mmCIF file of N, CA and C in Angstrom:
data_model
loop_
_atom_site.group_PDB
_atom_site.id
_atom_site.type_symbol
_atom_site.label_atom_id
_atom_site.label_comp_id
_atom_site.label_asym_id
_atom_site.label_seq_id
_atom_site.Cartn_x
_atom_site.Cartn_y
_atom_site.Cartn_z
ATOM 1 N N MET G 121 71.230 98.531 205.164
ATOM 2 C CA MET G 121 71.093 98.746 203.761
ATOM 3 C C MET G 121 71.597 100.090 203.324
ATOM 4 N N ASP G 122 71.455 100.998 204.259
ATOM 5 C CA ASP G 122 71.932 102.315 203.892
ATOM 6 C C ASP G 122 73.422 102.301 203.635
ATOM 7 N N THR G 123 74.110 101.496 204.402
ATOM 8 C CA THR G 123 75.551 101.394 204.224
ATOM 9 C C THR G 123 75.888 100.789 202.883
ATOM 10 N N GLU G 124 75.125 99.805 202.483
ATOM 11 C CA GLU G 124 75.388 99.172 201.182
ATOM 12 C C GLU G 124 75.166 100.152 200.048
ATOM 13 N N LYS G 125 74.107 100.950 200.184
ATOM 14 C CA LYS G 125 73.842 101.921 199.137
ATOM 15 C C LYS G 125 74.975 102.913 199.031
ATOM 16 N N LYS G 126 75.489 103.296 200.165
ATOM 17 C CA LYS G 126 76.581 104.249 200.171
ATOM 18 C C LYS G 126 77.803 103.647 199.516
ATOM 19 N N ARG G 127 78.056 102.383 199.827
ATOM 20 C CA ARG G 127 79.225 101.725 199.230
ATOM 21 C C ARG G 127 79.085 101.650 197.728
ATOM 22 N N ILE G 128 77.868 101.317 197.316
ATOM 23 C CA ILE G 128 77.657 101.202 195.883
ATOM 24 C C ILE G 128 77.784 102.570 195.256
ATOM 25 N N ALA G 129 77.203 103.531 195.900
ATOM 26 C CA ALA G 129 77.254 104.859 195.335
ATOM 27 C C ALA G 129 78.654 105.413 195.341
ATOM 28 N N LYS G 130 79.456 105.057 196.335
ATOM 29 C CA LYS G 130 80.794 105.587 196.431
ATOM 30 C C LYS G 130 81.831 104.699 195.780
ATOM 31 N N SER G 131 81.437 103.607 195.234
ATOM 32 C CA SER G 131 82.439 102.734 194.632
ATOM 33 C C SER G 131 83.063 103.449 193.434
ATOM 34 N N PRO G 132 84.350 103.333 193.405
ATOM 35 C CA PRO G 132 85.041 104.072 192.320
ATOM 36 C C PRO G 132 84.645 103.540 190.939
ATOM 37 N N VAL G 133 84.408 104.476 190.051
ATOM 38 C CA VAL G 133 84.058 104.115 188.673
ATOM 39 C C VAL G 133 85.339 104.165 187.869
ATOM 40 N N LYS G 134 85.588 103.076 187.213
ATOM 41 C CA LYS G 134 86.796 103.035 186.390
ATOM 42 C C LYS G 134 86.529 103.804 185.092
ATOM 43 N N PRO G 135 87.438 104.652 184.754
ATOM 44 C CA PRO G 135 87.234 105.385 183.496
ATOM 45 C C PRO G 135 87.266 104.416 182.315
ATOM 46 N N ALA G 136 86.472 104.735 181.320
ATOM 47 C CA ALA G 136 86.432 103.882 180.117
ATOM 48 C C ALA G 136 87.794 103.917 179.441
ATOM 49 N N VAL G 137 88.227 102.758 179.076
ATOM 50 C CA VAL G 137 89.531 102.672 178.415
ATOM 51 C C VAL G 137 89.347 103.087 176.957
ATOM 52 N N LYS G 138 90.119 104.059 176.576
ATOM 53 C CA LYS G 138 90.038 104.548 175.213
ATOM 54 C C LYS G 138 90.984 103.734 174.358
ATOM 55 N N LYS G 139 90.409 103.103 173.351
ATOM 56 C CA LYS G 139 91.252 102.321 172.451
ATOM 57 C C LYS G 139 91.858 103.260 171.418
ATOM 58 N N ALA G 140 93.084 103.049 171.165
ATOM 59 C CA ALA G 140 93.775 103.880 170.178
ATOM 60 C C ALA G 140 93.243 103.559 168.790
ATOM 61 N N ALA G 141 93.007 104.607 168.020
ATOM 62 C CA ALA G 141 92.535 104.417 166.641
ATOM 63 C C ALA G 141 93.671 103.808 165.823
ATOM 64 N N PRO G 142 93.335 102.923 164.895
ATOM 65 C CA PRO G 142 94.403 102.333 164.081
ATOM 66 C C PRO G 142 95.104 103.406 163.257
ATOM 67 N N LYS G 143 96.394 103.258 163.159
ATOM 68 C CA LYS G 143 97.185 104.230 162.413
ATOM 69 C C LYS G 143 96.937 104.051 160.922
ATOM 70 N N LYS G 144 96.806 105.182 160.257
ATOM 71 C CA LYS G 144 96.630 105.134 158.811
ATOM 72 C C LYS G 144 97.998 104.978 158.165
ATOM 73 N N VAL G 145 98.078 103.973 157.358
ATOM 74 C CA VAL G 145 99.338 103.727 156.665
ATOM 75 C C VAL G 145 99.104 104.005 155.185
ATOM 76 N N GLU G 146 99.871 104.921 154.644
ATOM 77 C CA GLU G 146 99.740 105.234 153.222
ATOM 78 C C GLU G 146 100.687 104.357 152.424
ATOM 79 N N ALA G 147 100.126 103.736 151.441
ATOM 80 C CA ALA G 147 100.963 102.908 150.575
ATOM 81 C C ALA G 147 101.770 103.827 149.677
ATOM 82 N N LYS G 148 103.020 103.567 149.607
ATOM 83 C CA LYS G 148 103.882 104.375 148.757
ATOM 84 C C LYS G 148 103.901 103.769 147.363
ATOM 85 N N THR G 149 103.471 104.572 146.411
ATOM 86 C CA THR G 149 103.492 104.119 145.021
ATOM 87 C C THR G 149 104.475 104.990 144.261
ATOM 88 N N PRO G 150 105.119 104.391 143.291
ATOM 89 C CA PRO G 150 106.069 105.193 142.533
ATOM 90 C C PRO G 150 105.332 106.290 141.763
ATOM 91 N N ALA G 151 106.000 107.409 141.606
ATOM 92 C CA ALA G 151 105.400 108.518 140.874
ATOM 93 C C ALA G 151 105.146 108.106 139.433
ATOM 94 N N LYS G 152 103.995 108.539 138.934
ATOM 95 C CA LYS G 152 103.656 108.186 137.556
ATOM 96 C C LYS G 152 104.482 109.030 136.600
ATOM 97 N N LYS G 153 105.001 108.357 135.593
ATOM 98 C CA LYS G 153 105.751 109.072 134.574
ATOM 99 C C LYS G 153 104.762 109.640 133.577
ATOM 100 N N SER G 154 105.058 110.822 133.090
ATOM 101 C CA SER G 154 104.154 111.410 132.102
ATOM 102 C C SER G 154 104.289 110.647 130.791
ATOM 103 N N VAL G 155 103.162 110.474 130.135
ATOM 104 C CA VAL G 155 103.128 109.732 128.883
ATOM 105 C C VAL G 155 102.928 110.724 127.752
ATOM 106 N N ASN G 156 103.788 110.644 126.760
ATOM 107 C CA ASN G 156 103.671 111.524 125.605
ATOM 108 C C ASN G 156 102.707 110.894 124.620
ATOM 109 N N THR G 157 101.551 111.521 124.444
ATOM 110 C CA THR G 157 100.548 110.954 123.549
ATOM 111 C C THR G 157 100.576 111.596 122.170
ATOM 112 N N LYS G 158 101.526 112.461 121.927
ATOM 113 C CA LYS G 158 101.610 113.120 120.623
ATOM 114 C C LYS G 158 101.960 112.093 119.558
ATOM 115 N N LYS G 159 101.152 112.074 118.485
ATOM 116 C CA LYS G 159 101.398 111.124 117.409
ATOM 117 C C LYS G 159 102.489 111.661 116.496
ATOM 118 N N VAL G 160 103.356 110.792 116.122
ATOM 119 C CA VAL G 160 104.448 111.157 115.239
ATOM 120 C C VAL G 160 104.205 110.514 113.891
ATOM 121 N N LEU G 161 104.353 111.283 112.840
ATOM 122 C CA LEU G 161 104.132 110.760 111.498
ATOM 123 C C LEU G 161 105.407 110.138 110.954
ATOM 124 N N ASP G 162 105.959 109.219 111.662
ATOM 125 C CA ASP G 162 107.138 108.497 111.209
ATOM 126 C C ASP G 162 106.805 107.020 111.248
ATOM 127 N N ASN G 163 106.801 106.405 110.109
ATOM 128 C CA ASN G 163 106.402 105.004 110.006
ATOM 129 C C ASN G 163 107.596 104.109 109.714
ATOM 130 N N SER G 164 108.804 104.540 110.068
ATOM 131 C CA SER G 164 109.978 103.749 109.728
ATOM 132 C C SER G 164 109.972 102.382 110.398
ATOM 133 N N LYS G 165 109.239 102.236 111.503
ATOM 134 C CA LYS G 165 109.178 100.936 112.180
ATOM 135 C C LYS G 165 107.731 100.470 112.341
ATOM 136 N N GLY G 166 106.821 101.068 111.579
ATOM 137 C CA GLY G 166 105.409 100.769 111.751
ATOM 138 C C GLY G 166 104.846 99.890 110.663
ATOM 139 N N MET G 167 103.598 100.157 110.338
ATOM 140 C CA MET G 167 102.870 99.355 109.365
ATOM 141 C C MET G 167 103.336 99.648 107.937
ATOM 142 N N ILE G 168 103.052 98.715 107.072
ATOM 143 C CA ILE G 168 103.381 98.859 105.660
ATOM 144 C C ILE G 168 102.112 99.244 104.921
ATOM 145 N N LEU G 169 102.217 100.254 104.055
ATOM 146 C CA LEU G 169 101.071 100.703 103.270
ATOM 147 C C LEU G 169 100.851 99.728 102.126
ATOM 148 N N HIS G 170 99.799 98.896 102.231
ATOM 149 C CA HIS G 170 99.525 97.854 101.239
ATOM 150 C C HIS G 170 98.535 98.286 100.168
ATOM 151 N N THR G 171 97.514 99.039 100.547
ATOM 152 C CA THR G 171 96.497 99.422 99.563
ATOM 153 C C THR G 171 96.212 100.917 99.641
ATOM 154 N N ILE G 172 95.916 101.471 98.485
ATOM 155 C CA ILE G 172 95.486 102.866 98.401
ATOM 156 C C ILE G 172 94.199 102.893 97.596
ATOM 157 N N GLN G 173 93.204 103.556 98.132
ATOM 158 C CA GLN G 173 91.978 103.774 97.381
ATOM 159 C C GLN G 173 92.003 105.222 96.901
ATOM 160 N N PHE G 174 92.075 105.389 95.586
ATOM 161 C CA PHE G 174 92.053 106.713 94.981
ATOM 162 C C PHE G 174 90.599 107.098 94.741
ATOM 163 N N GLN G 175 90.211 108.263 95.220
ATOM 164 C CA GLN G 175 88.869 108.786 94.977
ATOM 165 C C GLN G 175 89.017 110.177 94.375
ATOM 166 N N LEU G 176 88.293 110.415 93.291
ATOM 167 C CA LEU G 176 88.338 111.723 92.643
ATOM 168 C C LEU G 176 86.932 112.295 92.576
ATOM 169 N N ARG G 177 86.787 113.499 93.098
ATOM 170 C CA ARG G 177 85.518 114.222 93.002
ATOM 171 C C ARG G 177 85.581 115.076 91.738
ATOM 172 N N TYR G 178 84.787 114.684 90.761
ATOM 173 C CA TYR G 178 84.736 115.420 89.499
ATOM 174 C C TYR G 178 83.435 115.071 88.796
ATOM 175 N N HIS G 179 82.731 116.091 88.336
ATOM 176 C CA HIS G 179 81.458 115.864 87.643
ATOM 177 C C HIS G 179 81.749 115.481 86.195
ATOM 178 N N THR G 180 81.291 114.322 85.794
ATOM 179 C CA THR G 180 81.494 113.841 84.426
ATOM 180 C C THR G 180 80.155 113.757 83.704
ATOM 181 N N VAL G 181 80.262 113.602 82.402
ATOM 182 C CA VAL G 181 79.063 113.400 81.581
ATOM 183 C C VAL G 181 79.173 112.028 80.936
ATOM 184 N N TYR G 182 78.085 111.576 80.364
ATOM 185 C CA TYR G 182 78.043 110.252 79.748
ATOM 186 C C TYR G 182 79.165 110.106 78.709
ATOM 187 N N GLY G 183 79.893 108.996 78.794
ATOM 188 C CA GLY G 183 80.969 108.697 77.850
ATOM 189 C C GLY G 183 82.357 109.055 78.351
ATOM 190 N N GLN G 184 82.448 109.835 79.424
ATOM 191 C CA GLN G 184 83.759 110.197 79.969
ATOM 192 C C GLN G 184 84.223 109.140 80.962
ATOM 193 N N THR G 185 85.538 108.978 81.030
ATOM 194 C CA THR G 185 86.161 108.034 81.958
ATOM 195 C C THR G 185 87.306 108.745 82.664
ATOM 196 N N ILE G 186 87.538 108.384 83.916
ATOM 197 C CA ILE G 186 88.665 108.919 84.684
ATOM 198 C C ILE G 186 89.678 107.799 84.865
ATOM 199 N N LEU G 187 90.971 108.137 84.644
ATOM 200 C CA LEU G 187 92.062 107.186 84.837
ATOM 201 C C LEU G 187 93.079 107.798 85.795
ATOM 202 N N VAL G 188 93.928 106.959 86.364
ATOM 203 C CA VAL G 188 95.017 107.434 87.211
ATOM 204 C C VAL G 188 96.304 106.776 86.737
ATOM 205 N N THR G 189 97.378 107.549 86.726
ATOM 206 C CA THR G 189 98.699 107.026 86.401
ATOM 207 C C THR G 189 99.687 107.595 87.413
ATOM 208 N N GLY G 190 100.824 106.941 87.539
ATOM 209 C CA GLY G 190 101.817 107.412 88.500
ATOM 210 C C GLY G 190 103.154 106.735 88.296
ATOM 211 N N ASN G 191 104.092 107.045 89.157
ATOM 212 C CA ASN G 191 105.460 106.540 89.043
ATOM 213 C C ASN G 191 105.638 105.164 89.699
ATOM 214 N N HIS G 192 104.713 104.272 89.435
ATOM 215 C CA HIS G 192 104.771 102.900 89.947
ATOM 216 C C HIS G 192 104.254 101.977 88.853
ATOM 217 N N PRO G 193 104.832 100.765 88.716
ATOM 218 C CA PRO G 193 104.371 99.839 87.669
ATOM 219 C C PRO G 193 102.872 99.539 87.732
ATOM 220 N N LEU G 194 102.292 99.467 88.925
ATOM 221 C CA LEU G 194 100.855 99.191 89.035
ATOM 222 C C LEU G 194 99.995 100.355 88.548
ATOM 223 N N LEU G 195 100.603 101.528 88.421
ATOM 224 C CA LEU G 195 99.883 102.699 87.912
ATOM 225 C C LEU G 195 100.355 103.070 86.509
ATOM 226 N N GLY G 196 101.077 102.177 85.853
ATOM 227 C CA GLY G 196 101.491 102.399 84.473
ATOM 228 C C GLY G 196 102.778 103.175 84.303
ATOM 229 N N ASN G 197 103.489 103.465 85.368
ATOM 230 C CA ASN G 197 104.754 104.216 85.308
ATOM 231 C C ASN G 197 104.635 105.510 84.510
ATOM 232 N N GLY G 198 103.520 106.185 84.626
ATOM 233 C CA GLY G 198 103.331 107.461 83.938
ATOM 234 C C GLY G 198 102.908 107.340 82.482
ATOM 235 N N ASP G 199 102.783 106.129 81.974
ATOM 236 C CA ASP G 199 102.373 105.888 80.584
ATOM 237 C C ASP G 199 100.845 105.955 80.501
ATOM 238 N N LEU G 200 100.331 106.911 79.698
ATOM 239 C CA LEU G 200 98.878 107.082 79.592
ATOM 240 C C LEU G 200 98.188 105.846 79.039
ATOM 241 N N GLN G 201 98.887 105.073 78.218
ATOM 242 C CA GLN G 201 98.295 103.857 77.644
ATOM 243 C C GLN G 201 98.117 102.761 78.703
ATOM 244 N N LYS G 202 98.880 102.844 79.799
ATOM 245 C CA LYS G 202 98.811 101.834 80.864
ATOM 246 C C LYS G 202 98.113 102.363 82.124
ATOM 247 N N ALA G 203 97.511 103.529 82.018
ATOM 248 C CA ALA G 203 96.828 104.128 83.171
ATOM 249 C C ALA G 203 95.662 103.243 83.613
ATOM 250 N N ILE G 204 95.323 103.329 84.873
ATOM 251 C CA ILE G 204 94.285 102.493 85.487
ATOM 252 C C ILE G 204 92.957 103.258 85.517
ATOM 253 N N PRO G 205 91.884 102.665 84.986
ATOM 254 C CA PRO G 205 90.580 103.350 85.033
ATOM 255 C C PRO G 205 89.967 103.298 86.435
ATOM 256 N N LEU G 206 89.339 104.386 86.817
ATOM 257 C CA LEU G 206 88.584 104.435 88.065
ATOM 258 C C LEU G 206 87.162 103.979 87.772
ATOM 259 N N GLN G 207 86.483 103.463 88.778
ATOM 260 C CA GLN G 207 85.102 103.022 88.615
ATOM 261 C C GLN G 207 84.156 104.171 88.962
ATOM 262 N N TYR G 208 83.142 104.291 88.158
ATOM 263 C CA TYR G 208 82.111 105.307 88.363
ATOM 264 C C TYR G 208 81.345 104.980 89.641
ATOM 265 N N GLN G 209 81.229 105.947 90.534
ATOM 266 C CA GLN G 209 80.449 105.787 91.769
ATOM 267 C C GLN G 209 79.120 106.537 91.654
ATOM 268 N N ASN G 210 79.219 107.793 91.230
ATOM 269 C CA ASN G 210 78.045 108.624 90.937
ATOM 270 C C ASN G 210 78.518 109.786 90.071
ATOM 271 N N ASP G 211 77.642 110.728 89.761
ATOM 272 C CA ASP G 211 78.003 111.814 88.844
ATOM 273 C C ASP G 211 79.225 112.608 89.297
ATOM 274 N N ASP G 212 79.509 112.609 90.583
ATOM 275 C CA ASP G 212 80.596 113.430 91.112
ATOM 276 C C ASP G 212 81.725 112.642 91.767
ATOM 277 N N LEU G 213 81.725 111.332 91.675
ATOM 278 C CA LEU G 213 82.758 110.561 92.368
ATOM 279 C C LEU G 213 83.181 109.336 91.570
ATOM 280 N N TRP G 214 84.498 109.185 91.444
ATOM 281 C CA TRP G 214 85.124 108.029 90.800
ATOM 282 C C TRP G 214 86.121 107.442 91.787
ATOM 283 N N ALA G 215 86.329 106.119 91.764
ATOM 284 C CA ALA G 215 87.240 105.494 92.732
ATOM 285 C C ALA G 215 87.847 104.213 92.179
ATOM 286 N N VAL G 216 89.039 103.881 92.679
ATOM 287 C CA VAL G 216 89.695 102.605 92.388
ATOM 288 C C VAL G 216 90.599 102.270 93.574
ATOM 289 N N LYS G 217 90.693 100.985 93.879
ATOM 290 C CA LYS G 217 91.553 100.502 94.971
ATOM 291 C C LYS G 217 92.717 99.744 94.346
ATOM 292 N N ILE G 218 93.937 100.139 94.691
ATOM 293 C CA ILE G 218 95.149 99.504 94.177
ATOM 294 C C ILE G 218 95.819 98.752 95.322
ATOM 295 N N ASP G 219 96.095 97.472 95.107
ATOM 296 C CA ASP G 219 96.764 96.628 96.100
ATOM 297 C C ASP G 219 98.229 96.500 95.707
ATOM 298 N N PHE G 220 99.117 96.963 96.556
ATOM 299 C CA PHE G 220 100.548 96.945 96.285
ATOM 300 C C PHE G 220 101.223 95.657 96.752
ATOM 301 N N GLY G 221 100.455 94.680 97.160
ATOM 302 C CA GLY G 221 101.004 93.377 97.531
ATOM 303 C C GLY G 221 101.585 93.344 98.925
ATOM 304 N N SER G 222 102.189 92.208 99.252
ATOM 305 C CA SER G 222 102.705 92.000 100.610
ATOM 306 C C SER G 222 103.892 92.893 100.936
ATOM 307 N N GLU G 223 104.662 93.309 99.910
ATOM 308 C CA GLU G 223 105.812 94.179 100.186
ATOM 309 C C GLU G 223 105.379 95.621 100.400
ATOM 310 N N GLY G 224 104.190 95.973 99.945
ATOM 311 C CA GLY G 224 103.661 97.316 100.167
ATOM 312 C C GLY G 224 104.308 98.353 99.272
ATOM 313 N N LEU G 225 103.995 99.582 99.541
ATOM 314 C CA LEU G 225 104.534 100.713 98.791
ATOM 315 C C LEU G 225 105.828 101.137 99.459
ATOM 316 N N ALA G 226 106.935 100.991 98.740
ATOM 317 C CA ALA G 226 108.247 101.213 99.340
ATOM 318 C C ALA G 226 108.775 102.630 99.144
ATOM 319 N N HIS G 227 108.268 103.351 98.151
ATOM 320 C CA HIS G 227 108.806 104.688 97.880
ATOM 321 C C HIS G 227 107.669 105.685 97.698
ATOM 322 N N ASP G 228 108.039 106.968 97.661
ATOM 323 C CA ASP G 228 107.040 108.015 97.467
ATOM 324 C C ASP G 228 106.315 107.810 96.150
ATOM 325 N N LEU G 229 105.024 108.048 96.164
ATOM 326 C CA LEU G 229 104.199 107.840 94.982
ATOM 327 C C LEU G 229 103.696 109.185 94.471
ATOM 328 N N GLN G 230 104.018 109.472 93.219
ATOM 329 C CA GLN G 230 103.513 110.666 92.556
ATOM 330 C C GLN G 230 102.499 110.197 91.525
ATOM 331 N N TYR G 231 101.336 110.845 91.470
ATOM 332 C CA TYR G 231 100.283 110.362 90.577
ATOM 333 C C TYR G 231 99.509 111.522 89.971
ATOM 334 N N GLN G 232 98.745 111.196 88.916
ATOM 335 C CA GLN G 232 97.988 112.203 88.181
ATOM 336 C C GLN G 232 96.733 111.564 87.592
ATOM 337 N N TYR G 233 95.659 112.331 87.543
ATOM 338 C CA TYR G 233 94.405 111.852 86.958
ATOM 339 C C TYR G 233 94.295 112.293 85.497
ATOM 340 N N ILE G 234 93.557 111.511 84.724
ATOM 341 C CA ILE G 234 93.342 111.778 83.310
ATOM 342 C C ILE G 234 91.845 111.671 83.043
ATOM 343 N N LEU G 235 91.307 112.656 82.335
ATOM 344 C CA LEU G 235 89.916 112.602 81.896
ATOM 345 C C LEU G 235 89.931 112.165 80.436
ATOM 346 N N GLN G 236 89.315 111.031 80.168
ATOM 347 C CA GLN G 236 89.249 110.500 78.801
ATOM 348 C C GLN G 236 87.827 110.706 78.280
ATOM 349 N N ASN G 237 87.724 111.432 77.175
ATOM 350 C CA ASN G 237 86.417 111.707 76.568
ATOM 351 C C ASN G 237 86.005 110.561 75.664
ATOM 352 N N ALA G 238 84.724 110.525 75.329
ATOM 353 C CA ALA G 238 84.166 109.447 74.502
ATOM 354 C C ALA G 238 84.838 109.370 73.134
ATOM 355 N N VAL G 239 85.311 110.501 72.603
ATOM 356 C CA VAL G 239 85.942 110.510 71.274
ATOM 357 C C VAL G 239 87.415 110.103 71.339
ATOM 358 N N GLY G 240 87.941 109.877 72.560
ATOM 359 C CA GLY G 240 89.318 109.413 72.711
ATOM 360 C C GLY G 240 90.316 110.472 73.115
ATOM 361 N N SER G 241 89.916 111.738 73.166
ATOM 362 C CA SER G 241 90.849 112.785 73.595
ATOM 363 C C SER G 241 91.012 112.740 75.115
ATOM 364 N N ASN G 242 92.180 113.162 75.575
ATOM 365 C CA ASN G 242 92.496 113.131 77.002
ATOM 366 C C ASN G 242 92.764 114.536 77.521
ATOM 367 N N SER G 243 92.381 114.778 78.748
ATOM 368 C CA SER G 243 92.726 116.005 79.465
ATOM 369 C C SER G 243 93.422 115.586 80.745
ATOM 370 N N LEU G 244 94.592 116.177 80.999
ATOM 371 C CA LEU G 244 95.356 115.836 82.202
ATOM 372 C C LEU G 244 94.993 116.768 83.347
ATOM 373 N N ASP G 245 94.950 116.203 84.525
ATOM 374 C CA ASP G 245 94.781 116.986 85.739
ATOM 375 C C ASP G 245 96.001 117.898 85.842
ATOM 376 N N ALA G 246 95.796 119.163 86.146
ATOM 377 C CA ALA G 246 96.903 120.127 86.184
ATOM 378 C C ALA G 246 97.929 119.768 87.255
ATOM 379 N N GLY G 247 99.186 119.889 86.890
ATOM 380 C CA GLY G 247 100.280 119.716 87.836
ATOM 381 C C GLY G 247 100.611 118.269 88.144
ATOM 382 N N ASN G 248 101.814 118.073 88.626
ATOM 383 C CA ASN G 248 102.281 116.749 89.058
ATOM 384 C C ASN G 248 102.526 116.763 90.561
ATOM 385 N N ASP G 249 101.684 117.475 91.281
ATOM 386 C CA ASP G 249 101.936 117.667 92.707
ATOM 387 C C ASP G 249 101.188 116.710 93.626
ATOM 388 N N LYS G 250 100.447 115.783 93.074
ATOM 389 C CA LYS G 250 99.749 114.811 93.930
ATOM 390 C C LYS G 250 100.751 113.737 94.330
ATOM 391 N N ARG G 251 100.940 113.606 95.617
ATOM 392 C CA ARG G 251 101.997 112.731 96.110
ATOM 393 C C ARG G 251 101.571 112.059 97.399
ATOM 394 N N ILE G 252 101.954 110.793 97.539
ATOM 395 C CA ILE G 252 101.727 110.043 98.780
ATOM 396 C C ILE G 252 103.090 109.604 99.293
ATOM 397 N N LEU G 253 103.365 109.940 100.540
ATOM 398 C CA LEU G 253 104.629 109.584 101.184
ATOM 399 C C LEU G 253 104.343 108.465 102.180
ATOM 400 N N PRO G 254 104.606 107.210 101.825
ATOM 401 C CA PRO G 254 104.177 106.081 102.670
ATOM 402 C C PRO G 254 104.786 106.066 104.063
ATOM 403 N N LEU G 255 105.973 106.625 104.244
ATOM 404 C CA LEU G 255 106.579 106.605 105.580
ATOM 405 C C LEU G 255 105.920 107.601 106.528
ATOM 406 N N HIS G 256 105.031 108.439 106.023
ATOM 407 C CA HIS G 256 104.333 109.403 106.875
ATOM 408 C C HIS G 256 103.014 108.871 107.395
ATOM 409 N N TRP G 257 102.633 107.669 106.992
ATOM 410 C CA TRP G 257 101.336 107.120 107.382
ATOM 411 C C TRP G 257 101.530 105.804 108.119
ATOM 412 N N ASN G 258 100.969 105.699 109.307
ATOM 413 C CA ASN G 258 101.054 104.471 110.094
ATOM 414 C C ASN G 258 99.761 103.679 109.897
ATOM 415 N N CYS G 259 99.585 103.186 108.660
ATOM 416 C CA CYS G 259 98.378 102.437 108.338
ATOM 417 C C CYS G 259 98.689 101.483 107.190
ATOM 418 N N SER G 260 97.840 100.500 107.000
ATOM 419 C CA SER G 260 98.039 99.569 105.892
ATOM 420 C C SER G 260 97.118 99.894 104.722
ATOM 421 N N HIS G 261 96.094 100.716 104.955
ATOM 422 C CA HIS G 261 95.148 101.093 103.898
ATOM 423 C C HIS G 261 94.921 102.598 103.978
ATOM 424 N N LEU G 262 95.048 103.264 102.838
ATOM 425 C CA LEU G 262 94.896 104.713 102.787
ATOM 426 C C LEU G 262 93.853 105.074 101.739
ATOM 427 N N ILE G 263 93.003 106.024 102.054
ATOM 428 C CA ILE G 263 92.038 106.550 101.090
ATOM 429 C C ILE G 263 92.471 107.970 100.751
ATOM 430 N N SER G 264 92.763 108.196 99.477
ATOM 431 C CA SER G 264 93.171 109.514 99.006
ATOM 432 C C SER G 264 91.988 110.140 98.274
ATOM 433 N N ILE G 265 91.440 111.208 98.839
ATOM 434 C CA ILE G 265 90.286 111.883 98.247
ATOM 435 C C ILE G 265 90.782 113.167 97.594
ATOM 436 N N ASP G 266 90.650 113.243 96.277
ATOM 437 C CA ASP G 266 91.169 114.374 95.518
ATOM 438 C C ASP G 266 90.054 115.089 94.776
ATOM 439 N N SER G 267 90.371 116.292 94.314
ATOM 440 C CA SER G 267 89.500 117.057 93.433
ATOM 441 C C SER G 267 90.290 117.382 92.173
ATOM 442 N N TRP G 268 89.602 117.495 91.069
ATOM 443 C CA TRP G 268 90.239 117.783 89.781
ATOM 444 C C TRP G 268 90.902 119.158 89.836
ATOM 445 N N ASN G 269 92.142 119.245 89.333
ATOM 446 C CA ASN G 269 92.920 120.489 89.274
ATOM 447 C C ASN G 269 93.084 121.153 90.641
ATOM 448 N N PHE G 270 93.176 120.383 91.683
ATOM 449 C CA PHE G 270 93.374 120.961 93.009
ATOM 450 C C PHE G 270 94.545 120.311 93.687
#
């Protein structure tokens, strides 16, 4: 038995076989192109401006009315007799929504507000500098919030 023990004890031990680790393969993806997220105010190929909601912040008293006129037939073409009345919202706000139809607003719009007193006299908003440039807006509905004489 002693001989057997010696044989067992002296039997060569095979070294553990080391398995090779799997090679890491990196998937090659194309480099991402940078995306320009800067918004451009050019609507030459974008949406058509169909409606404008005019809002005027002005404190009125009982009997006064606010109207808007401009260089478009729907706004009376600058004729005070054809000006469009705004609806009273509260003591400091008047508003009206104008729908320019399916063709939308095709050209620059210049407009002006008019304060009509109960006795029939009119006061014009100073200056003719209120302007909407439809090609600068990529939207179909615009809200223009104005202040009197500003």
